[in-house]
Short mmCIF file of C-alpha atoms and ligand atoms in Angstrom, two decimals:
data_model
loop_
_atom_site.label_atom_id
_atom_site.label_comp_id
_atom_site.label_asym_id
_atom_site.label_seq_id
_atom_site.Cartn_x
_atom_site.Cartn_y
_atom_site.Cartn_z
CA MET D 597 22.64 12.39 18.03
CA ILE D 598 22.79 9.20 15.95
CA HIS D 599 26.10 7.69 14.91
CA LEU D 600 25.99 5.26 12.02
CA TYR D 601 28.63 3.23 10.27
CA ASN D 602 28.89 4.50 6.71
CA SER D 603 30.06 1.77 4.30
CA LEU D 604 31.15 4.47 1.87
CA SER D 605 33.63 6.19 4.22
CA LYS D 606 34.19 2.91 6.11
CA GLN D 607 33.80 4.60 9.46
CA LYS D 608 31.25 5.32 12.11
CA GLU D 609 30.00 8.87 11.55
CA GLU D 610 27.66 11.31 13.18
CA PHE D 611 24.44 11.26 11.17
CA ILE D 612 23.92 14.78 9.82
CA PRO D 613 20.77 14.86 7.69
CA ILE D 614 20.72 16.65 4.36
CA ASN D 615 17.51 18.31 5.58
CA PRO D 616 16.48 17.60 9.20
CA ASP D 617 12.87 18.45 8.33
CA HIS D 618 12.66 15.47 6.01
CA ILE D 619 14.82 12.36 6.25
CA LYS D 620 14.94 10.11 3.18
CA PHE D 621 15.95 6.45 3.29
CA TYR D 622 15.94 3.84 0.50
CA SER D 623 16.62 0.17 1.12
CA CYS D 624 16.65 -2.61 -1.49
CA GLY D 625 13.67 -4.90 -1.12
CA PRO D 626 12.99 -8.52 -2.11
CA THR D 627 12.81 -10.27 -5.46
CA VAL D 628 9.40 -11.90 -5.19
CA TYR D 629 9.97 -15.35 -6.71
CA ASN D 630 10.14 -17.38 -3.51
CA LYS D 631 9.42 -17.09 0.21
CA ILE D 632 11.83 -14.90 2.18
CA HIS D 633 14.09 -16.78 4.59
CA ILE D 634 15.19 -15.69 8.03
CA GLY D 635 18.44 -14.21 6.54
CA ASN D 636 16.42 -11.93 4.25
CA ALA D 637 14.23 -11.08 7.23
CA ARG D 638 17.33 -9.87 9.04
CA ALA D 639 18.00 -7.35 6.26
CA PHE D 640 14.41 -6.09 6.29
CA LEU D 641 14.45 -5.90 10.08
CA ALA D 642 17.67 -3.83 10.05
CA ALA D 643 16.02 -1.33 7.68
CA ASP D 644 12.82 -1.34 9.74
CA LEU D 645 14.82 -0.70 12.91
CA LEU D 646 16.69 2.21 11.37
CA SER D 647 13.49 3.74 9.99
CA LYS D 648 11.83 3.42 13.42
CA VAL D 649 14.73 5.09 15.22
CA LEU D 650 14.74 7.90 12.65
CA LYS D 651 10.95 8.27 12.93
CA GLY D 652 11.36 8.41 16.67
CA ILE D 653 13.42 11.59 16.48
CA TYR D 654 12.76 13.40 13.20
CA PRO D 655 9.41 15.00 12.30
CA LYS D 656 9.22 13.49 8.84
CA VAL D 657 10.91 10.34 7.48
CA THR D 658 10.21 8.64 4.17
CA TYR D 659 11.37 5.05 3.99
CA VAL D 660 11.20 3.49 0.52
CA SER D 661 11.81 -0.17 -0.26
CA ASN D 662 11.26 -1.61 -3.72
CA ILE D 663 9.76 -4.86 -4.95
CA THR D 664 11.63 -6.58 -7.79
CA ASP D 665 8.86 -8.21 -9.81
CA ILE D 666 10.75 -8.84 -13.05
CA ASP D 667 13.97 -10.83 -13.15
CA ASP D 668 15.40 -14.05 -14.64
CA LYS D 669 14.76 -15.96 -11.41
CA ILE D 670 11.11 -14.92 -11.54
CA ILE D 671 10.79 -16.14 -15.13
CA GLU D 672 12.29 -19.50 -14.14
CA ALA D 673 10.06 -19.83 -11.08
CA SER D 674 6.98 -19.00 -13.15
CA LYS D 675 7.80 -21.86 -15.54
CA HIS D 676 8.58 -24.17 -12.64
CA GLU D 677 5.37 -23.41 -10.74
CA ASN D 678 3.34 -23.14 -13.93
CA LEU D 679 1.96 -19.80 -12.81
CA PRO D 680 1.77 -16.61 -14.90
CA ILE D 681 4.41 -14.08 -13.80
CA LYS D 682 1.82 -11.65 -12.39
CA ASP D 683 0.21 -14.36 -10.24
CA LEU D 684 3.56 -15.68 -9.06
CA THR D 685 4.86 -12.26 -8.00
CA LYS D 686 1.54 -11.40 -6.33
CA LYS D 687 1.64 -14.71 -4.42
CA TYR D 688 5.17 -14.13 -3.09
CA PHE D 689 4.58 -10.44 -2.43
CA ASP D 690 1.58 -11.33 -0.22
CA ILE D 691 3.64 -13.97 1.61
CA TYR D 692 6.45 -11.43 2.10
CA MET D 693 4.08 -8.87 3.63
CA GLU D 694 2.60 -11.49 5.93
CA ASP D 695 6.02 -12.85 6.98
CA ILE D 696 7.52 -9.47 7.84
CA GLY D 697 4.36 -8.63 9.79
CA LEU D 698 4.84 -11.79 11.90
CA ILE D 699 8.06 -10.37 13.33
CA GLY D 700 6.77 -6.84 13.83
CA ILE D 701 8.26 -5.22 10.72
CA ASN D 702 6.13 -2.35 9.41
CA PRO D 703 5.63 -1.93 5.65
CA PRO D 704 7.79 0.82 4.16
CA ASP D 705 6.18 4.19 3.48
CA ILE D 706 6.54 3.73 -0.26
CA GLN D 707 6.90 0.35 -1.92
CA PRO D 708 7.45 0.81 -5.67
CA PHE D 709 7.14 -2.22 -7.99
CA ALA D 710 9.74 -2.38 -10.78
CA THR D 711 7.21 -3.22 -13.53
CA ASP D 712 5.30 0.00 -12.80
CA PHE D 713 8.32 2.09 -13.80
CA ILE D 714 9.34 0.57 -17.15
CA ASP D 715 8.68 3.78 -19.14
CA GLU D 716 10.82 5.74 -16.70
CA MET D 717 13.60 3.11 -16.96
CA ILE D 718 13.52 3.30 -20.77
CA ALA D 719 13.81 7.11 -20.58
CA TYR D 720 16.74 6.75 -18.15
CA ILE D 721 18.55 4.39 -20.53
CA GLU D 722 17.92 6.76 -23.45
CA LYS D 723 19.54 9.54 -21.45
CA LEU D 724 22.59 7.38 -20.64
CA ILE D 725 22.94 6.51 -24.35
CA ASP D 726 22.68 10.21 -25.29
CA LEU D 727 25.44 10.96 -22.81
CA ASN D 728 27.53 8.16 -24.37
CA LYS D 729 27.63 6.33 -21.02
CA ALA D 730 25.75 3.37 -22.49
CA TYR D 731 25.56 1.60 -25.85
CA GLU D 732 23.35 -0.82 -27.69
CA ALA D 733 24.67 -4.18 -28.84
CA ASN D 734 22.58 -7.08 -30.16
CA GLY D 735 19.35 -5.87 -28.57
CA ASN D 736 21.15 -5.36 -25.24
CA VAL D 737 22.01 -2.00 -23.76
CA LEU D 738 25.13 -1.92 -21.62
CA PHE D 739 26.62 0.63 -19.26
CA ARG D 740 30.18 1.73 -20.10
CA VAL D 741 31.79 1.05 -16.74
CA ASN D 742 35.09 2.71 -17.59
CA THR D 743 33.36 6.08 -18.09
CA PHE D 744 32.76 6.27 -14.34
CA GLU D 745 36.02 7.08 -12.66
CA ASN D 746 34.89 6.25 -9.14
CA TYR D 747 33.65 2.77 -9.98
CA GLY D 748 34.49 0.55 -7.01
CA CYS D 749 34.30 3.37 -4.43
CA LEU D 750 31.89 1.42 -2.19
CA SER D 751 33.17 -2.14 -2.45
CA GLY D 752 36.82 -1.24 -2.91
CA ARG D 753 37.05 -3.43 -6.00
CA LYS D 754 38.99 -2.09 -8.95
CA ILE D 755 37.58 -2.69 -12.42
CA ASP D 756 40.42 -4.94 -13.57
CA GLU D 757 40.32 -7.13 -10.49
CA GLN D 758 36.65 -7.87 -10.56
CA LYS D 759 36.62 -10.89 -12.80
CA HIS D 760 40.11 -12.01 -11.84
CA GLY D 761 40.30 -15.66 -10.92
CA LYS D 762 36.76 -16.34 -12.08
CA ARG D 763 36.12 -18.23 -15.24
CA VAL D 764 33.55 -16.12 -16.95
CA GLU D 765 32.76 -16.19 -20.56
CA VAL D 766 32.69 -12.61 -21.72
CA GLU D 767 29.78 -11.95 -24.02
CA SER D 768 31.32 -10.97 -27.35
CA TYR D 769 29.06 -7.92 -27.74
CA LYS D 770 30.53 -6.19 -24.67
CA VAL D 771 33.06 -3.43 -25.32
CA ASN D 772 34.56 -4.03 -21.88
CA GLU D 773 34.00 -7.24 -19.92
CA ASN D 774 32.85 -5.25 -16.86
CA ASP D 775 30.06 -3.44 -18.72
CA PHE D 776 26.72 -4.38 -17.21
CA THR D 777 23.21 -4.78 -18.57
CA LEU D 778 20.67 -1.97 -18.55
CA TRP D 779 18.29 -3.66 -20.96
CA LYS D 780 18.19 -7.18 -22.37
CA PRO D 781 16.11 -8.82 -25.08
CA SER D 782 13.24 -11.14 -24.10
CA GLU D 783 12.14 -14.20 -26.05
CA LYS D 784 8.59 -14.04 -27.42
CA ASP D 785 7.28 -16.27 -24.63
CA GLU D 786 9.06 -14.26 -21.93
CA PRO D 787 7.73 -11.10 -20.33
CA GLY D 788 8.92 -7.94 -21.98
CA TRP D 789 8.11 -4.43 -23.15
CA ASP D 790 8.59 -2.67 -26.46
CA SER D 791 11.54 -0.32 -26.40
CA PRO D 792 13.76 1.55 -28.86
CA TRP D 793 16.04 -1.54 -28.67
CA GLY D 794 13.31 -4.09 -29.34
CA TYR D 795 11.17 -6.29 -27.10
CA GLY D 796 12.97 -6.79 -23.80
CA ARG D 797 13.24 -6.12 -20.09
CA PRO D 798 15.34 -3.96 -17.76
CA GLY D 799 18.41 -5.04 -15.80
CA TRP D 800 18.02 -5.40 -12.04
CA HIS D 801 20.41 -2.61 -11.00
CA LEU D 802 18.58 -0.01 -13.05
CA GLU D 803 15.31 -0.22 -11.15
CA CYS D 804 16.79 1.03 -7.89
CA SER D 805 18.51 4.02 -9.54
CA VAL D 806 15.26 4.99 -11.25
CA MET D 807 12.83 4.33 -8.41
CA SER D 808 14.96 5.89 -5.67
CA GLU D 809 15.32 9.07 -7.72
CA ILE D 810 11.61 9.23 -8.57
CA THR D 811 10.36 8.56 -5.05
CA LEU D 812 12.97 10.47 -3.02
CA ASP D 813 14.86 12.72 -5.43
CA ILE D 814 18.65 12.89 -5.06
CA PRO D 815 20.67 13.32 -2.99
CA PHE D 816 18.90 11.42 -0.22
CA ASP D 817 20.22 10.54 3.23
CA ILE D 818 20.66 6.78 3.48
CA HIS D 819 20.80 3.85 1.09
CA GLY D 820 20.69 0.35 2.56
CA GLY D 821 20.75 -3.38 1.90
CA GLY D 822 22.60 -6.56 2.84
CA ASN D 823 26.41 -6.75 2.58
CA ASP D 824 26.17 -8.84 -0.59
CA LEU D 825 24.49 -5.93 -2.39
CA LYS D 826 27.59 -3.70 -2.14
CA PHE D 827 28.96 -5.36 -5.24
CA PRO D 828 27.82 -5.40 -7.94
CA HIS D 829 24.31 -4.06 -7.20
CA HIS D 830 25.06 -0.86 -5.29
CA GLU D 831 28.26 -0.18 -7.20
CA ASN D 832 26.25 -0.31 -10.44
CA GLU D 833 23.46 1.83 -9.00
CA ILE D 834 26.06 4.45 -8.06
CA ALA D 835 27.61 4.40 -11.55
CA GLN D 836 24.21 4.79 -13.26
CA THR D 837 22.83 7.51 -11.02
CA CYS D 838 26.04 9.52 -11.02
CA ALA D 839 26.45 9.16 -14.81
CA CYS D 840 22.85 10.18 -15.50
CA ASN D 841 23.07 13.24 -13.24
CA GLY D 842 26.62 14.40 -14.01
CA LEU D 843 27.90 13.52 -10.52
CA ASP D 844 31.31 12.18 -9.50
CA ASN D 845 30.69 11.03 -5.94
CA ALA D 846 28.40 8.36 -4.54
CA ALA D 847 27.67 10.70 -1.60
CA ASP D 848 25.87 13.04 -4.03
CA PHE D 849 23.47 10.15 -4.68
CA ALA D 850 23.10 8.90 -1.10
CA LYS D 851 25.07 10.40 1.77
CA TYR D 852 25.27 7.34 4.06
CA TRP D 853 25.44 3.69 2.95
CA PHE D 854 23.98 1.23 5.45
CA HIS D 855 24.69 -2.51 5.11
CA ASN D 856 23.74 -5.41 7.36
CA GLY D 857 25.90 -8.48 8.02
CA PHE D 858 24.87 -12.01 7.08
CA LEU D 859 22.88 -14.47 9.00
CA ASN D 860 24.78 -17.76 8.70
CA LEU D 861 23.85 -21.36 9.19
CA GLU D 862 26.83 -23.53 10.13
CA SER D 863 29.18 -20.71 9.07
CA GLU D 864 27.70 -20.48 5.59
CA LYS D 865 25.55 -17.57 4.45
CA MET D 866 21.90 -18.56 4.48
CA SER D 867 20.83 -18.30 0.87
CA LYS D 868 18.18 -19.54 -1.48
CA SER D 869 20.80 -20.69 -3.97
CA LEU D 870 22.66 -22.81 -1.37
CA GLY D 871 19.37 -24.27 -0.19
CA ASN D 872 20.26 -23.91 3.54
CA VAL D 873 17.23 -21.83 4.39
CA ILE D 874 14.85 -21.52 7.32
CA TYR D 875 11.51 -19.79 6.89
CA ILE D 876 9.79 -17.69 9.54
CA LYS D 877 6.63 -19.80 9.51
CA ASP D 878 8.68 -22.98 10.17
CA LEU D 879 9.69 -21.51 13.51
CA LEU D 880 6.21 -20.52 14.66
CA ASN D 881 5.37 -23.92 16.16
CA ASP D 882 7.96 -23.41 18.87
CA TYR D 883 8.52 -19.66 18.99
CA GLN D 884 6.49 -16.47 18.83
CA GLY D 885 7.20 -13.67 16.40
CA ASN D 886 8.72 -11.49 19.14
CA HIS D 887 11.12 -14.31 20.16
CA ILE D 888 12.37 -14.40 16.56
CA ARG D 889 12.58 -10.60 16.47
CA LEU D 890 14.64 -10.60 19.67
CA ALA D 891 16.91 -13.39 18.38
CA LEU D 892 17.63 -11.31 15.26
CA LEU D 893 18.20 -8.13 17.28
CA SER D 894 20.41 -9.79 19.90
CA THR D 895 23.34 -9.21 17.52
CA GLN D 896 24.18 -5.71 16.27
CA TYR D 897 23.04 -5.39 12.64
CA ARG D 898 26.56 -5.25 11.13
CA GLN D 899 27.91 -8.38 12.82
CA PRO D 900 27.32 -11.87 11.43
CA ILE D 901 24.64 -13.91 13.20
CA PRO D 902 25.45 -17.60 13.65
CA TRP D 903 21.84 -18.86 13.60
CA SER D 904 21.07 -21.80 15.87
CA LYS D 905 18.36 -23.36 17.98
CA LYS D 906 20.36 -22.29 21.04
CA LEU D 907 20.18 -18.65 19.98
CA LEU D 908 16.41 -18.91 19.55
CA ASP D 909 15.95 -20.67 22.88
CA GLN D 910 17.98 -17.99 24.64
CA ALA D 911 15.95 -15.26 22.93
CA LYS D 912 12.74 -17.02 23.96
CA SER D 913 13.84 -17.16 27.57
CA ILE D 914 14.98 -13.49 27.66
CA SER D 915 11.86 -12.36 25.84
CA THR D 916 9.59 -14.27 28.23
CA LYS D 917 11.24 -12.69 31.29
CA ILE D 918 11.05 -9.20 29.81
CA ASN D 919 7.43 -9.71 28.70
CA ASN D 920 6.38 -10.85 32.17
CA PHE D 921 7.81 -7.61 33.49
CA LEU D 922 6.20 -5.54 30.72
CA GLU D 923 2.80 -7.10 31.38
CA LYS D 924 2.81 -5.37 34.73
CA HIS D 925 3.19 -2.09 32.84
CA GLU D 926 0.59 -2.59 30.16
CA ASN D 927 -0.57 1.00 30.40
CA VAL D 928 2.76 2.22 28.97
CA LYS D 929 2.31 2.73 25.24
CA PRO D 930 5.20 2.19 22.79
CA LYS D 931 6.93 5.50 22.18
CA PHE D 932 10.49 6.43 21.33
CA ILE D 933 11.96 8.71 23.99
CA SER D 934 15.37 9.95 22.99
CA THR D 935 16.61 10.74 26.50
CA THR D 936 16.53 7.10 27.62
CA LYS D 937 19.46 4.73 28.02
CA ILE D 938 17.88 2.39 25.49
CA ALA D 939 17.71 5.21 22.94
CA GLU D 940 21.34 6.08 23.71
CA ALA D 941 22.39 2.50 22.89
CA LEU D 942 20.45 2.64 19.63
CA PHE D 943 22.02 5.98 18.71
CA ASP D 944 25.37 4.17 18.85
CA ASP D 945 25.10 2.49 15.44
CA LEU D 946 21.90 0.68 16.50
CA ASN D 947 23.47 -1.23 19.35
CA THR D 948 20.51 -3.54 20.03
CA PRO D 949 22.40 -6.07 22.20
CA ARG D 950 23.27 -3.22 24.59
CA ALA D 951 19.66 -2.04 24.58
CA ILE D 952 18.48 -5.55 25.48
CA ARG D 953 21.01 -5.80 28.32
CA ILE D 954 19.79 -2.47 29.72
CA MET D 955 16.23 -3.78 29.73
CA GLN D 956 17.34 -7.08 31.32
CA ASP D 957 19.02 -5.10 34.12
CA PHE D 958 15.79 -3.22 34.81
CA VAL D 959 13.90 -6.52 34.88
CA GLN D 960 16.40 -8.11 37.23
CA SER D 961 16.32 -5.23 39.67
CA GLN D 962 12.55 -4.74 39.12
CA ILE D 963 13.09 -1.06 38.47
CA PHE D 964 10.30 0.54 36.49
CA HIS D 965 11.19 3.47 34.23
CA PRO D 966 8.14 4.32 32.11
CA ASP D 967 10.24 6.06 29.43
CA GLU D 968 12.64 3.12 29.10
CA VAL D 969 9.71 0.68 28.90
CA ALA D 970 7.98 2.84 26.25
CA THR D 971 11.16 2.99 24.15
CA TYR D 972 11.83 -0.74 24.54
CA LYS D 973 8.29 -1.58 23.43
CA TYR D 974 8.54 0.76 20.44
CA ILE D 975 11.64 -1.00 19.11
CA PHE D 976 11.45 -4.58 20.30
CA GLU D 977 7.75 -5.29 20.07
CA GLY D 978 7.62 -3.76 16.61
CA SER D 979 5.77 -0.50 16.38
CA THR D 980 2.16 -0.29 15.40
CA GLN D 981 2.16 3.49 15.63
CA ASP D 982 0.17 5.22 12.92
CA THR D 983 2.35 6.34 10.12
CA THR D 984 1.59 9.78 8.79
CA ILE D 985 1.77 10.38 5.07
CA ASP D 986 4.31 13.03 4.19
CA GLU D 987 3.76 15.84 1.69
CA ASP D 988 5.99 14.36 -1.01
CA THR D 989 4.07 11.10 -0.98
CA VAL D 990 0.82 13.06 -1.21
CA LYS D 991 2.27 14.99 -4.17
CA LEU D 992 3.33 11.76 -5.91
CA ILE D 993 -0.12 10.22 -5.36
CA GLU D 994 -1.91 13.31 -6.65
CA GLU D 995 0.32 13.48 -9.70
CA LEU D 996 -0.43 9.84 -10.50
CA ILE D 997 -4.17 10.46 -10.09
CA ALA D 998 -3.97 13.46 -12.43
CA GLN D 999 -2.10 11.32 -15.00
CA ARG D 1000 -4.75 8.61 -14.68
CA ASN D 1001 -7.61 11.06 -15.18
CA GLN D 1002 -5.85 12.55 -18.19
CA ALA D 1003 -5.41 9.05 -19.66
CA ARG D 1004 -9.14 8.38 -19.14
CA ASN D 1005 -10.05 11.67 -20.84
CA ASP D 1006 -7.82 10.67 -23.75
CA GLY D 1007 -9.57 7.29 -23.96
CA ASP D 1008 -6.32 5.47 -23.06
CA TYR D 1009 -7.94 3.06 -20.59
CA ALA D 1010 -4.99 0.66 -20.62
CA LEU D 1011 -2.72 3.42 -19.29
CA ALA D 1012 -5.38 4.54 -16.80
CA ASP D 1013 -5.62 0.97 -15.44
CA LYS D 1014 -1.85 0.71 -15.25
CA ILE D 1015 -1.68 3.84 -13.10
CA ARG D 1016 -4.52 2.59 -10.88
CA ASP D 1017 -2.50 -0.64 -10.40
CA LYS D 1018 0.59 1.38 -9.50
CA LEU D 1019 -1.43 3.28 -6.88
CA SER D 1020 -2.93 0.13 -5.46
CA LYS D 1021 0.53 -1.34 -4.99
CA MET D 1022 1.42 1.77 -3.01
CA ASN D 1023 -1.56 0.80 -0.82
CA VAL D 1024 -3.57 3.71 -2.22
CA SER D 1025 -7.19 3.00 -3.09
CA ILE D 1026 -9.12 5.43 -5.27
CA LYS D 1027 -12.81 6.11 -5.84
CA ASP D 1028 -14.38 8.33 -8.48
CA VAL D 1029 -17.12 10.43 -6.92
CA ASN D 1030 -18.98 13.14 -8.90
CA GLU D 1031 -16.17 13.75 -11.38
CA LYS D 1032 -13.64 13.89 -8.56
CA THR D 1033 -11.20 11.20 -7.49
CA GLU D 1034 -10.97 10.50 -3.79
CA TRP D 1035 -8.07 8.47 -2.42
CA LYS D 1036 -6.98 6.89 0.81
CA ILE D 1037 -4.05 4.83 2.10
P1 LIG F 590 17.21 -10.91 -2.27
O1 LIG F 590 15.73 -11.15 -2.31
O2 LIG F 590 18.03 -12.14 -2.48
O3 LIG F 590 17.63 -9.77 -3.18
O4 LIG F 590 17.58 -10.44 -0.78
C1 LIG F 590 16.88 -9.45 -0.09
C2 LIG F 590 17.76 -8.84 0.99
O5 LIG F 590 18.22 -9.84 1.92
C3 LIG F 590 19.03 -8.17 0.46
O6 LIG F 590 19.24 -6.96 1.17
C4 LIG F 590 20.13 -9.18 0.78
O7 LIG F 590 21.38 -8.57 0.91
C5 LIG F 590 19.63 -9.73 2.12
N1 LIG F 590 20.16 -11.06 2.47
C6 LIG F 590 20.15 -12.17 1.70
N2 LIG F 590 20.66 -13.23 2.37
C7 LIG F 590 21.01 -12.77 3.61
C8 LIG F 590 21.60 -13.39 4.78
N3 LIG F 590 21.91 -14.69 4.83
N4 LIG F 590 21.79 -12.60 5.87
C9 LIG F 590 21.47 -11.28 5.86
N5 LIG F 590 20.93 -10.66 4.80
C10 LIG F 590 20.68 -11.37 3.68
ZN1 LIG F 591 18.53 -2.16 -5.10
#
């Protein structure tokens, strides 16, 4: 039985799935305008760890993590690097996939790109406007925050407090200063899409509400991300999804909210905007991927990690000792076995430091437990187990293929290409054979 800390109830709870036959987990992914740093990697590793533990015990788990490929930072970076937006986002997406692979993180089961869901986002905004939860002003569309009574339920911030003490210029077109952007106008030379409100682009928060609902349907079991996403990102996602679906409670959107603590450098959060960042590849001269993985997992995911060379050196030394022991047991394949002590530690809110200590004890006393070794390898070496494609993903893929074929029949080749692109980003390749479309992941 897994116990997880739920940021919504602010306590550790027994994890009771909505449907034990199919666990659904969404975690916010990267904005692909720059390389990910080791702090971001911590967030992706926490989600990867949770998905692996869930996959170890439930028959079917769908883990979705999005790619933000439209955003102001991306537009700036594209100007700065003199690269078209599409090339820039492709470049940093490829680097992201390579970097997470270096520390044994598996790709999510579904990886939706924001720009592939613009039509759906426009429809979502139209619905919010119809419900009078959003309004248009100067080419912007804003969410009426005060129509959602439970705003602040996750972060604990009350609407009036949120801007207190900060000097922010309130845009004059906002009815309430806390109202946030669903759609904003783009300049002619900026990327954008035609919409009922003119040429523009979606707000960041909207994409996760739309893509989580499309890929997983609501309610789903777990929604995750770093601590800094609680406010405003997740709070705004909750407001949008609840408003659009006539819900009052965040738990009717996602039952458990899973947030990782920060990785800090000299007691400051590692962040691109502060410039105090370390990249995974910078560490590879002196450390292997599994040393870095162990260093990140040597602290439980909710606690802050004070990142240092000492931490890495310790992880390298522990990892080397454990690996020497594991080499003697090469025949044991990675597999999650839920009756082990290591699994028991992980069931306690993913207590990885305890799991490592258990393994160190076995190494010290040279006791060989095949099940413990299999479970340790599955989690700490990063699993390479085959992932099976679940029925819902198959349904989504087949629906997209049917839409593409319809578009081709209608002569709308631009739409057909767009859908093919969407499939390829989900790692699905398609081939037209004798009037039929074959696909594979
Ligand atoms: P971003 O690309 O900035 O949206 O960040 C991607 C993920 O990394 C989000 O879940 C953030 O909350 C998380 N994150 C960013 N900085 C850190 C940090 N220093 N420590 C842990 N997680 C972080
Ligand atoms: Zn998100």
